[in-house]
Amino acid sequence: MKISLFFLNSSTGLLSCRELDYEQQSQYFLVITAEDQGIPKRADTCTLRITVTDENDNVPVFIDNIPTLIEIDDSKQIGEILGRLSATDQDDGLNGKIIYSIVEDTSGLLDIHPDTGEIILPGFIKNSICKKTFSNMVDYPTSQNDYIIKVKAEDQGVSRVLSSEFNIQLHLIRTKSMLKLGEPQFLSDHYNGFINEGEQRGQFVLQIHSLDHLTEDAPLAYSIVSGNMDAAFDIDDNGRLITAQELDYEIKNVYNLKVIGTGNGKNTPETDIHIRVINTNDNVPSFPMLKPRKVLESATYGTLIGTVIATDVDIDTQLEYSLLSSNDLFEIDPFTGKIFLIGNLDYEMINEHTVHIQVTDGENTSRATLRIIVEDVNDNAPKFEEQFYLINIGKDIELGSIIGKIRANDPDTGHGGIVRYELAINSMNDFRIDPETGNLLVIGKLNDRSTYYLKVYAFDQGKPAQNSTVVVQINIGIENYDRKPIRFTRTSFNFSIPENIQPYNEFGQITLMDEIPIGTILRIQNFEPINLFGITHDGSIF
């Protein structure tokens, strides 16, 4: 039975999963359906791609056919390959890259290539070598013929390093040899070694050996004559190469040293040492100075706000980004550093957001702060302070008199918040409105006991401009008119309407106890949003 790896909460949309294995499958595609509960049901689908990133969760494993016994006799030559180590690691990239090394070798006879795993004899053994010389060469009592060599296969994991060890038996086959003096020489004309960066001074790197047929009173003295930049290494009289400085992979990762031996012999033997510095995750990732990003408040879901890029001096490190605090407006791609909008912005509510970002290389972390500035969009129409204006004036009002003030406000900034007023064309013969102040003036002779209806526009100055309208009722000569009280037939009216009703379709009726008096206007008061519903002069709701 196939086990489901992913789980989707049908109410919240939260997606979770079981433990995944990169080595089994590195990518998944899920088809997700969103469905409402209406009648009929409506639904939409999308495809989600999930990429699994590799974790260093597999230890290097030595294969079965690597040598467990190595035999050396006096016929072996300098640099001869005695065997080859081989290990596998199921992880990917650096997590699966293996480097080989010798952990323990009391014989001092073997070397190993860190990349290929080749076990190398860094010298040769000839019949002309006497017992004393052979003993000096391997630095152990001549009666010992068997040794256990401990080797290691180590991956180069980014977040952590895993390794395995393996034991190889070394057996020396000795033959009779003749005492014969000769000139000193190194066991090998080339040595390979490596060391991790950041190790303390005095760290042992490797041992070089020489075949010295001279007496113990005149041993060889070793010297590094070239390639030792910044005096990074020292070599003692026993041929032990150690670090003299703390090494940094990012400054120099390869050293090619030339070492000579001086003594009472006629010749001066020399050998080359190739040292590779192994990179470790010793540097903290860092952010550059993050400049504020700007985004329009009308930006839609998924809009790219910007990209933050951290740097790490370490080589081949994988950086992962995250937001420190939960955020309903923004999210960051953990691998690219791209920041996306996932919510709705509102300049009038909050015009600047601060996002705290973290980056990690698996061991070290850094943090940075990014300011996201919301730019205002002219998304608000002017809003009149009253939904309806009623003005009563006497019949003898003088021309040019101010009879009222119309006022609208706009929360937008800049030009989008500047309001100008206009009258509809059919209202301009008898009245005028000041475009800036909203003051309403009489400019024509008015009829006594008459009612005028004006339509006033309020425009903002944004692009594109937004506008609103309001009706002004002006009653002439009835400022002291004795009106009967208006009484509704009910204290409340309830109406139900379908959500897809067409605009201006009447769906209800407000009724009064008596006939509507002359000059009375019914209006809807204290309802948000404005202009969603309307009422006619006879009480019909639309």
Coordinates of C-alpha atoms in Angstrom, one line a residue:
M1 CA 0.0 0.0 0.0
K2 CA 1.4 3.4 -1.0
I3 CA 1.8 5.7 2.1
S4 CA 0.8 9.4 1.6
L5 CA 3.7 11.7 2.2
F6 CA 1.9 15.0 2.2
F7 CA -1.2 16.2 4.2
L8 CA -3.3 19.2 3.5
N9 CA -5.6 20.8 6.1
S10 CA -8.8 21.3 4.2
S11 CA -9.8 24.3 6.4
T12 CA -6.6 26.3 6.8
G13 CA -4.7 25.2 3.6
L14 CA -1.6 24.2 5.7
L15 CA 0.5 21.7 3.9
S16 CA 2.6 19.3 6.0
C17 CA 4.6 16.1 5.1
R18 CA 6.2 13.0 6.5
E19 CA 10.0 12.6 6.6
L20 CA 11.3 12.8 3.0
D21 CA 14.4 11.1 1.5
Y22 CA 16.3 13.1 -1.1
E23 CA 18.0 9.9 -2.3
Q24 CA 14.7 8.2 -3.1
Q25 CA 13.0 11.2 -4.7
S26 CA 14.1 14.8 -5.0
Q27 CA 11.0 16.4 -6.5
Y28 CA 7.2 16.1 -6.1
F29 CA 4.3 17.5 -8.0
L30 CA 1.0 18.0 -6.2
V31 CA -2.4 19.0 -7.7
I32 CA -4.4 21.0 -5.2
T33 CA -8.1 21.8 -5.5
A34 CA -9.9 24.7 -3.8
E35 CA -13.7 24.1 -3.6
D36 CA -16.4 26.2 -2.1
Q37 CA -19.5 24.8 -0.4
G38 CA -22.1 26.7 -2.5
I39 CA -24.7 25.2 -4.8
P40 CA -23.6 24.5 -7.3
K41 CA -20.0 24.0 -6.1
R42 CA -17.2 26.0 -7.7
A43 CA -13.6 25.0 -7.7
D44 CA -10.2 25.8 -9.0
T45 CA -6.9 23.8 -9.2
C46 CA -3.2 24.5 -9.2
T47 CA -0.1 22.5 -9.4
L48 CA 2.5 22.7 -6.7
R49 CA 6.1 21.7 -7.2
I50 CA 8.1 20.6 -4.1
T51 CA 11.8 20.4 -4.3
V52 CA 13.6 18.3 -1.6
T53 CA 17.1 19.6 -0.7
D54 CA 19.8 17.2 0.2
E55 CA 20.9 16.7 3.8
N56 CA 24.1 15.1 4.7
D57 CA 22.5 12.1 6.3
N58 CA 24.5 9.3 4.7
V59 CA 27.9 8.1 6.0
P60 CA 30.6 7.1 3.5
V61 CA 30.8 3.3 3.1
F62 CA 33.9 1.4 2.0
I63 CA 33.2 -1.1 -0.7
D64 CA 33.8 -4.8 -0.2
N65 CA 36.7 -5.4 -2.6
I66 CA 39.2 -2.9 -1.2
P67 CA 42.5 -4.5 0.0
T68 CA 42.7 -5.6 3.6
L69 CA 46.4 -6.7 3.4
I70 CA 49.3 -5.0 1.7
E71 CA 52.7 -6.7 1.4
I72 CA 55.9 -4.7 0.7
D73 CA 59.2 -6.2 -0.3
D74 CA 62.5 -4.7 -1.5
S75 CA 61.3 -4.7 -5.1
K76 CA 58.8 -1.9 -4.6
Q77 CA 59.5 1.3 -6.5
I78 CA 59.1 5.0 -5.6
G79 CA 55.5 6.1 -6.1
E80 CA 54.2 2.6 -6.8
I81 CA 50.5 2.1 -6.2
L82 CA 50.0 -0.6 -3.7
G83 CA 46.2 -0.6 -3.7
R84 CA 43.2 1.7 -3.9
L85 CA 40.6 2.7 -1.4
S86 CA 37.0 3.2 -2.6
A87 CA 34.0 4.3 -0.7
T88 CA 30.5 5.5 -1.7
D89 CA 28.2 8.1 -0.3
Q90 CA 24.6 8.4 -1.4
D91 CA 24.3 12.1 -0.7
D92 CA 24.6 14.7 -3.5
G93 CA 27.1 17.4 -4.2
L94 CA 29.7 18.2 -1.5
N95 CA 27.7 16.0 0.9
G96 CA 28.7 13.0 -1.3
K97 CA 32.3 14.1 -2.2
I98 CA 34.8 11.9 -0.4
I99 CA 38.4 12.6 0.6
Y100 CA 40.7 9.8 1.8
S101 CA 43.4 10.1 4.5
I102 CA 45.6 8.1 6.8
V103 CA 44.5 8.4 10.4
E104 CA 47.3 6.3 11.9
D105 CA 50.4 4.7 10.3
T106 CA 53.2 3.9 12.8
S107 CA 55.3 2.5 9.9
G108 CA 55.5 5.8 8.2
L109 CA 55.8 4.0 4.9
L110 CA 52.5 4.7 3.2
D111 CA 50.8 7.7 1.6
I112 CA 47.3 8.1 0.2
H113 CA 46.0 10.3 -2.6
P114 CA 43.1 12.3 -1.0
D115 CA 40.9 12.3 -4.2
T116 CA 41.6 8.9 -5.8
G117 CA 42.2 6.8 -2.7
E118 CA 45.4 5.4 -4.2
I119 CA 47.7 3.9 -1.6
I120 CA 51.2 4.9 -2.5
L121 CA 54.7 3.8 -1.4
P122 CA 56.5 7.2 -1.1
G123 CA 59.9 5.5 -1.4
F124 CA 61.7 2.4 -2.5
I125 CA 63.5 -0.5 -0.9
K126 CA 66.5 -2.0 -2.6
N127 CA 68.8 -4.9 -1.8
S128 CA 71.7 -2.4 -1.2
I129 CA 70.0 -1.0 2.0
C130 CA 71.5 -2.3 5.2
K131 CA 69.4 -3.2 8.3
K132 CA 70.4 -0.1 10.1
T133 CA 69.3 2.1 7.1
F134 CA 66.0 0.1 6.7
S135 CA 65.3 0.6 10.4
N136 CA 65.9 4.3 10.2
M137 CA 63.7 4.5 7.2
V138 CA 60.6 3.1 8.8
D139 CA 61.4 4.2 12.4
Y140 CA 60.6 1.0 14.2
P141 CA 62.5 -2.1 15.4
T142 CA 63.7 -4.2 12.5
S143 CA 62.1 -7.2 14.0
Q144 CA 58.6 -5.8 13.4
N145 CA 57.0 -6.8 10.1
D146 CA 53.3 -6.3 10.6
Y147 CA 51.4 -3.0 11.1
I148 CA 47.8 -1.9 11.2
I149 CA 47.2 1.2 9.1
K150 CA 44.0 3.1 9.9
V151 CA 42.5 5.0 7.0
K152 CA 39.4 7.3 6.7
A153 CA 36.9 8.2 4.1
E154 CA 35.3 11.6 4.9
D155 CA 32.6 13.6 3.0
Q156 CA 32.6 17.3 2.6
G157 CA 29.2 18.0 4.0
V158 CA 28.1 21.6 4.2
S159 CA 26.2 21.4 7.5
R160 CA 28.1 18.5 9.0
V161 CA 30.9 16.2 8.0
L162 CA 30.5 12.4 8.2
S163 CA 33.3 9.8 8.0
S164 CA 34.1 6.1 8.2
E165 CA 37.3 4.4 9.1
F166 CA 38.9 1.1 7.8
N167 CA 41.9 -0.9 8.9
I168 CA 44.5 -2.3 6.5
Q169 CA 47.2 -4.8 7.5
L170 CA 50.7 -3.9 6.3
H171 CA 53.2 -6.8 6.1
L172 CA 56.9 -6.3 5.4
I173 CA 58.8 -9.0 3.6
R174 CA 62.5 -8.6 4.4
T175 CA 65.4 -10.1 2.4
K176 CA 69.0 -10.3 3.2
S177 CA 70.9 -7.2 2.4
M178 CA 74.5 -6.2 2.1
L179 CA 76.1 -3.4 4.1
K180 CA 77.0 -0.7 1.6
L181 CA 77.4 3.0 2.1
G182 CA 75.8 5.4 -0.3
E183 CA 74.7 9.0 -0.8
P184 CA 71.6 10.2 1.2
Q185 CA 68.4 10.4 -0.7
F186 CA 64.7 10.9 0.0
L187 CA 62.4 7.9 -0.1
S188 CA 60.1 9.8 -2.6
D189 CA 60.7 12.7 -4.9
H190 CA 57.1 13.9 -4.2
Y191 CA 54.8 13.9 -1.2
N192 CA 51.1 14.8 -0.9
G193 CA 49.4 16.0 2.2
F194 CA 46.4 18.0 3.3
I195 CA 45.2 19.9 6.4
N196 CA 42.0 21.6 7.4
E197 CA 42.1 25.4 7.5
G198 CA 41.9 27.1 10.8
E199 CA 44.0 24.4 12.7
Q200 CA 46.2 25.8 15.4
R201 CA 49.9 26.3 14.8
G202 CA 52.1 23.2 15.3
Q203 CA 49.6 20.9 13.6
F204 CA 51.3 17.8 12.2
V205 CA 50.9 17.5 8.4
L206 CA 53.1 14.7 7.2
Q207 CA 56.5 12.9 7.7
I208 CA 59.2 12.7 5.1
H209 CA 61.9 10.0 5.1
S210 CA 65.4 9.7 3.7
L211 CA 67.7 6.8 3.1
D212 CA 70.8 8.0 5.1
H213 CA 73.8 5.8 4.9
L214 CA 75.9 8.2 6.9
T215 CA 76.6 7.8 10.6
E216 CA 74.3 8.9 13.3
D217 CA 76.8 11.7 14.1
A218 CA 76.1 13.4 10.9
P219 CA 72.3 13.1 10.1
L220 CA 70.5 15.1 7.4
A221 CA 69.2 18.6 8.2
Y222 CA 65.9 19.4 6.5
S223 CA 65.1 22.9 5.1
I224 CA 62.2 24.4 3.1
V225 CA 63.8 26.4 0.3
S226 CA 60.8 27.5 -1.7
G227 CA 57.0 27.8 -1.8
N228 CA 56.6 28.5 1.9
M229 CA 54.5 31.7 1.5
D230 CA 54.2 33.6 4.8
A231 CA 56.3 31.0 6.5
A232 CA 53.3 28.8 6.8
F233 CA 55.2 25.6 7.5
D234 CA 58.2 24.3 9.5
I235 CA 60.1 21.1 9.2
D236 CA 62.1 19.6 12.1
D237 CA 65.3 17.4 12.1
N238 CA 63.2 14.3 12.0
G239 CA 61.4 15.3 8.8
R240 CA 58.1 16.2 10.5
L241 CA 56.3 18.9 8.6
I242 CA 54.1 21.0 10.8
T243 CA 52.1 24.3 10.4
A244 CA 53.7 27.5 11.6
Q245 CA 50.7 29.6 10.9
E246 CA 46.9 29.2 11.1
L247 CA 46.0 28.5 7.4
D248 CA 43.1 30.1 5.6
Y249 CA 41.6 28.3 2.5
E250 CA 40.2 31.6 1.2
I251 CA 43.7 33.2 1.2
K252 CA 45.7 30.2 -0.2
N253 CA 44.5 26.7 -0.6
V254 CA 47.6 25.0 -2.2
Y255 CA 51.2 25.0 -1.2
N256 CA 54.0 23.5 -3.3
L257 CA 57.1 23.2 -1.1
K258 CA 60.6 22.2 -2.0
V259 CA 62.6 20.6 0.8
I260 CA 66.3 19.8 0.7
G261 CA 68.5 17.7 3.0
T262 CA 72.0 18.8 3.8
G263 CA 74.7 16.7 5.5
N264 CA 78.3 15.6 4.9
G265 CA 77.4 13.9 1.6
K266 CA 78.5 15.1 -1.8
N267 CA 74.9 15.6 -3.1
T268 CA 72.0 17.6 -1.6
P269 CA 68.8 15.5 -2.0
E270 CA 65.6 17.4 -2.6
T271 CA 61.9 16.5 -2.7
D272 CA 58.6 18.3 -3.5
I273 CA 55.7 18.5 -1.1
H274 CA 52.2 19.3 -2.3
I275 CA 49.9 20.5 0.5
R276 CA 46.3 21.1 -0.1
V277 CA 44.3 23.2 2.5
I278 CA 40.8 21.7 3.0
N279 CA 38.0 24.3 3.2
T280 CA 35.9 24.3 6.4
N281 CA 32.8 26.3 7.2
D282 CA 34.6 28.9 9.3
N283 CA 33.1 32.1 7.9
V284 CA 29.9 33.7 8.8
P285 CA 27.7 34.7 5.8
S286 CA 27.1 38.5 5.5
F287 CA 24.6 40.8 4.0
P288 CA 25.5 44.0 2.1
M289 CA 23.8 47.2 3.2
L290 CA 20.1 46.7 2.3
K291 CA 18.5 49.7 0.6
P292 CA 14.8 50.2 1.2
R293 CA 12.5 48.7 -1.3
K294 CA 9.4 50.5 -2.6
V295 CA 6.1 48.9 -3.6
L296 CA 2.8 50.3 -4.7
E297 CA -0.1 49.7 -2.3
S298 CA -2.0 48.3 -5.3
A299 CA 0.6 45.5 -5.9
T300 CA -1.0 42.1 -6.3
Y301 CA -0.3 38.8 -4.6
G302 CA 3.0 37.3 -5.8
T303 CA 4.6 40.6 -6.7
L304 CA 8.4 40.5 -6.4
I305 CA 9.4 43.1 -3.8
G306 CA 13.2 42.5 -4.3
T307 CA 16.0 40.1 -3.8
V308 CA 18.5 40.0 -0.9
I309 CA 21.8 38.3 -1.6
A310 CA 24.1 37.3 1.2
T311 CA 27.7 36.3 0.6
D312 CA 29.9 33.7 2.3
V313 CA 33.7 33.6 1.9
D314 CA 33.6 29.9 2.2
I315 CA 33.6 28.0 -1.0
D316 CA 30.6 25.8 -2.1
T317 CA 28.4 26.7 0.8
Q318 CA 24.6 26.6 0.4
L319 CA 22.9 29.6 1.9
E320 CA 19.3 29.4 3.2
Y321 CA 17.1 32.5 3.9
S322 CA 14.2 32.9 6.2
L323 CA 12.0 35.6 7.9
L324 CA 12.5 35.7 11.6
S325 CA 9.0 36.6 12.6
S326 CA 5.7 35.4 11.2
N327 CA 4.5 37.7 8.4
D328 CA 1.2 37.7 6.7
L329 CA 2.3 40.2 4.0
F330 CA 5.7 38.9 2.8
E331 CA 7.6 35.6 2.3
I332 CA 11.1 34.9 1.1
D333 CA 12.3 32.1 -1.2
P334 CA 14.8 30.1 1.1
F335 CA 17.3 29.5 -1.7
T336 CA 17.1 32.6 -4.0
G337 CA 16.5 35.3 -1.4
K338 CA 13.6 36.7 -3.4
I339 CA 10.9 38.5 -1.3
F340 CA 7.3 38.2 -2.5
L341 CA 4.1 40.0 -1.5
I342 CA 1.5 37.5 -0.1
G343 CA -1.1 40.0 1.3
N344 CA -2.9 43.3 0.7
L345 CA -1.1 46.5 1.3
D346 CA -2.9 49.7 2.5
Y347 CA -0.9 52.9 2.5
E348 CA -3.5 54.6 4.7
M349 CA -3.1 51.9 7.4
I350 CA 0.6 51.3 7.3
N351 CA 3.0 53.0 4.9
E352 CA 6.2 51.3 5.9
H353 CA 7.1 47.7 6.9
T354 CA 10.2 46.3 8.6
V355 CA 11.2 42.8 7.6
H356 CA 13.9 40.9 9.6
I357 CA 15.8 38.4 7.5
Q358 CA 18.1 35.6 8.5
V359 CA 20.6 33.6 6.4
T360 CA 22.4 30.5 7.5
D361 CA 25.1 28.3 5.9
G362 CA 24.2 25.4 8.1
E363 CA 26.5 26.4 11.0
N364 CA 26.7 30.1 11.0
T365 CA 23.9 32.7 10.8
S366 CA 23.6 36.4 10.1
R367 CA 20.6 38.8 10.3
A368 CA 19.6 41.9 8.4
T369 CA 16.7 44.3 8.4
L370 CA 14.9 45.5 5.2
R371 CA 12.6 48.4 5.0
I372 CA 9.7 48.1 2.6
I373 CA 8.1 51.4 1.8
V374 CA 4.5 51.4 0.6
E375 CA 3.8 54.0 -2.1
D376 CA 0.4 55.6 -2.1
V377 CA -2.0 54.8 -5.0
N378 CA -5.0 57.0 -5.7
D379 CA -7.4 54.3 -4.6
N380 CA -9.8 56.4 -2.5
A381 CA -12.5 58.6 -3.9
P382 CA -13.4 61.9 -2.0
K383 CA -16.0 61.3 0.7
F384 CA -18.5 64.0 1.5
E385 CA -19.1 64.8 5.1
E386 CA -22.8 64.5 4.5
Q387 CA -24.7 62.0 2.4
F388 CA -27.3 64.7 1.6
Y389 CA -27.3 68.5 2.0
L390 CA -30.5 70.4 2.8
I391 CA -30.4 74.2 2.7
N392 CA -33.4 76.5 3.4
I393 CA -33.0 80.2 2.4
G394 CA -35.2 83.2 2.2
K395 CA -36.7 84.6 -1.0
D396 CA -34.8 87.9 -0.7
I397 CA -31.3 86.4 -0.6
E398 CA -28.8 88.7 -2.4
L399 CA -26.8 87.5 -5.4
G400 CA -23.3 86.4 -4.6
S401 CA -24.3 85.3 -1.1
I402 CA -22.8 82.1 0.4
I403 CA -25.7 79.9 1.3
G404 CA -23.8 76.7 2.4
K405 CA -20.5 74.9 2.4
I406 CA -20.0 71.5 0.8
R407 CA -17.1 69.5 2.2
A408 CA -15.4 66.3 1.1
N409 CA -12.2 64.5 2.4
D410 CA -9.8 62.2 0.6
P411 CA -7.3 60.1 2.7
D412 CA -4.9 59.7 -0.2
T413 CA -1.6 61.7 -0.2
G414 CA -0.2 64.1 -2.7
H415 CA -2.4 65.1 -5.6
G416 CA -4.6 62.1 -4.8
G417 CA -5.7 63.9 -1.6
I418 CA -6.5 67.3 -3.1
V419 CA -10.2 67.8 -3.6
R420 CA -11.8 70.1 -6.1
Y421 CA -15.6 70.8 -6.5
E422 CA -17.8 71.2 -9.5
L423 CA -21.6 71.6 -10.2
A424 CA -23.4 69.6 -12.8
I425 CA -24.0 71.6 -15.9
N426 CA -27.8 72.0 -15.4
S427 CA -27.1 73.5 -11.9
M428 CA -24.8 76.3 -13.0
N429 CA -27.3 78.9 -14.1
D430 CA -28.5 80.0 -10.6
F431 CA -25.7 78.7 -8.4
R432 CA -21.9 78.5 -8.3
I433 CA -19.5 76.5 -6.1
D434 CA -16.0 77.6 -5.2
P435 CA -13.8 74.8 -6.6
E436 CA -11.4 74.9 -3.7
T437 CA -13.4 75.8 -0.6
G438 CA -16.8 74.2 -1.6
N439 CA -18.7 77.3 -0.7
L440 CA -22.0 77.4 -2.5
L441 CA -23.2 80.8 -3.8
V442 CA -26.3 82.2 -5.4
I443 CA -25.7 83.8 -8.8
G444 CA -29.2 84.0 -10.3
K445 CA -32.7 85.2 -9.4
L446 CA -34.6 82.4 -7.6
N447 CA -38.3 81.6 -7.6
D448 CA -40.1 82.0 -4.4
R449 CA -41.4 78.9 -2.6
S450 CA -39.5 76.7 -5.0
T451 CA -37.1 73.8 -4.5
Y452 CA -33.8 73.3 -6.4
Y453 CA -31.8 70.2 -6.6
L454 CA -28.1 70.5 -7.3
K455 CA -25.6 67.7 -8.1
V456 CA -22.1 68.4 -6.7
Y457 CA -19.0 66.6 -7.8
A458 CA -15.9 66.2 -5.7
F459 CA -12.8 65.3 -7.8
D460 CA -9.3 64.5 -6.5
Q461 CA -6.3 65.3 -8.5
G462 CA -4.7 61.9 -8.7
K463 CA -4.1 59.9 -11.9
P464 CA -6.5 58.5 -12.7
A465 CA -8.8 60.9 -10.8
Q466 CA -11.5 59.6 -8.5
N467 CA -14.8 61.4 -7.8
S468 CA -17.9 61.3 -5.8
T469 CA -21.3 63.0 -6.1
V470 CA -23.8 64.4 -3.6
V471 CA -27.3 65.9 -4.0
V472 CA -28.0 69.3 -2.5
Q473 CA -31.7 70.4 -1.9
I474 CA -32.3 74.1 -1.7
N475 CA -35.7 75.3 -0.5
I476 CA -36.5 79.0 -1.3
G477 CA -38.8 81.1 1.0
I478 CA -39.8 78.2 3.2
E479 CA -37.2 78.5 6.0
N480 CA -40.0 78.9 8.5
Y481 CA -42.4 76.5 6.8
D482 CA -44.6 74.7 9.3
R483 CA -43.9 71.1 8.6
K484 CA -45.8 68.1 9.9
P485 CA -43.7 65.5 11.7
I486 CA -42.7 62.7 9.4
R487 CA -43.6 59.2 10.8
F488 CA -42.6 55.9 9.3
T489 CA -45.1 53.0 9.4
R490 CA -42.4 50.8 11.1
T491 CA -39.4 51.4 13.2
S492 CA -37.3 49.0 11.1
F493 CA -37.5 47.6 7.6
N494 CA -35.8 44.3 6.6
F495 CA -35.0 43.2 3.0
S496 CA -33.3 40.2 1.5
I497 CA -31.6 40.4 -1.9
P498 CA -29.6 38.0 -4.1
E499 CA -25.9 38.7 -4.3
N500 CA -26.1 39.0 -8.1
I501 CA -28.8 41.7 -8.2
Q502 CA -28.3 44.2 -10.9
P503 CA -27.5 47.9 -10.0
Y504 CA -30.5 50.3 -9.7
N505 CA -33.0 47.4 -9.4
E506 CA -35.6 48.3 -6.7
F507 CA -36.0 45.7 -4.0
G508 CA -37.9 47.3 -1.2
Q509 CA -40.2 50.2 -0.1
I510 CA -40.0 52.5 2.8
T511 CA -43.6 53.8 3.8
L512 CA -44.7 56.8 5.8
M513 CA -47.8 57.3 7.9
D514 CA -48.8 60.4 6.0
E515 CA -48.2 61.8 2.6
I516 CA -44.7 63.0 2.1
P517 CA -44.6 66.8 2.7
I518 CA -43.4 69.1 -0.1
G519 CA -39.7 69.5 -0.1
T520 CA -39.0 66.4 1.9
I521 CA -36.1 64.2 0.8
L522 CA -35.6 60.7 2.0
R523 CA -31.9 59.6 2.4
I524 CA -29.9 56.7 3.7
Q525 CA -27.8 57.7 6.7
N526 CA -24.8 56.1 8.4
F527 CA -24.2 53.2 6.1
E528 CA -20.7 52.0 4.9
P529 CA -19.7 51.8 2.2
I530 CA -21.5 54.8 0.9
N531 CA -23.2 54.7 -2.6
L532 CA -23.9 51.0 -2.2
F533 CA -27.6 51.6 -1.8
G534 CA -30.0 54.4 -2.8
I535 CA -33.5 55.6 -2.1
T536 CA -36.0 57.4 -4.4
H537 CA -38.1 60.4 -3.5
D538 CA -41.1 58.1 -2.8
G539 CA -39.2 55.7 -0.6
S540 CA -38.2 52.9 -3.0
I541 CA -34.8 51.2 -2.1
F542 CA -32.4 50.2 -4.9

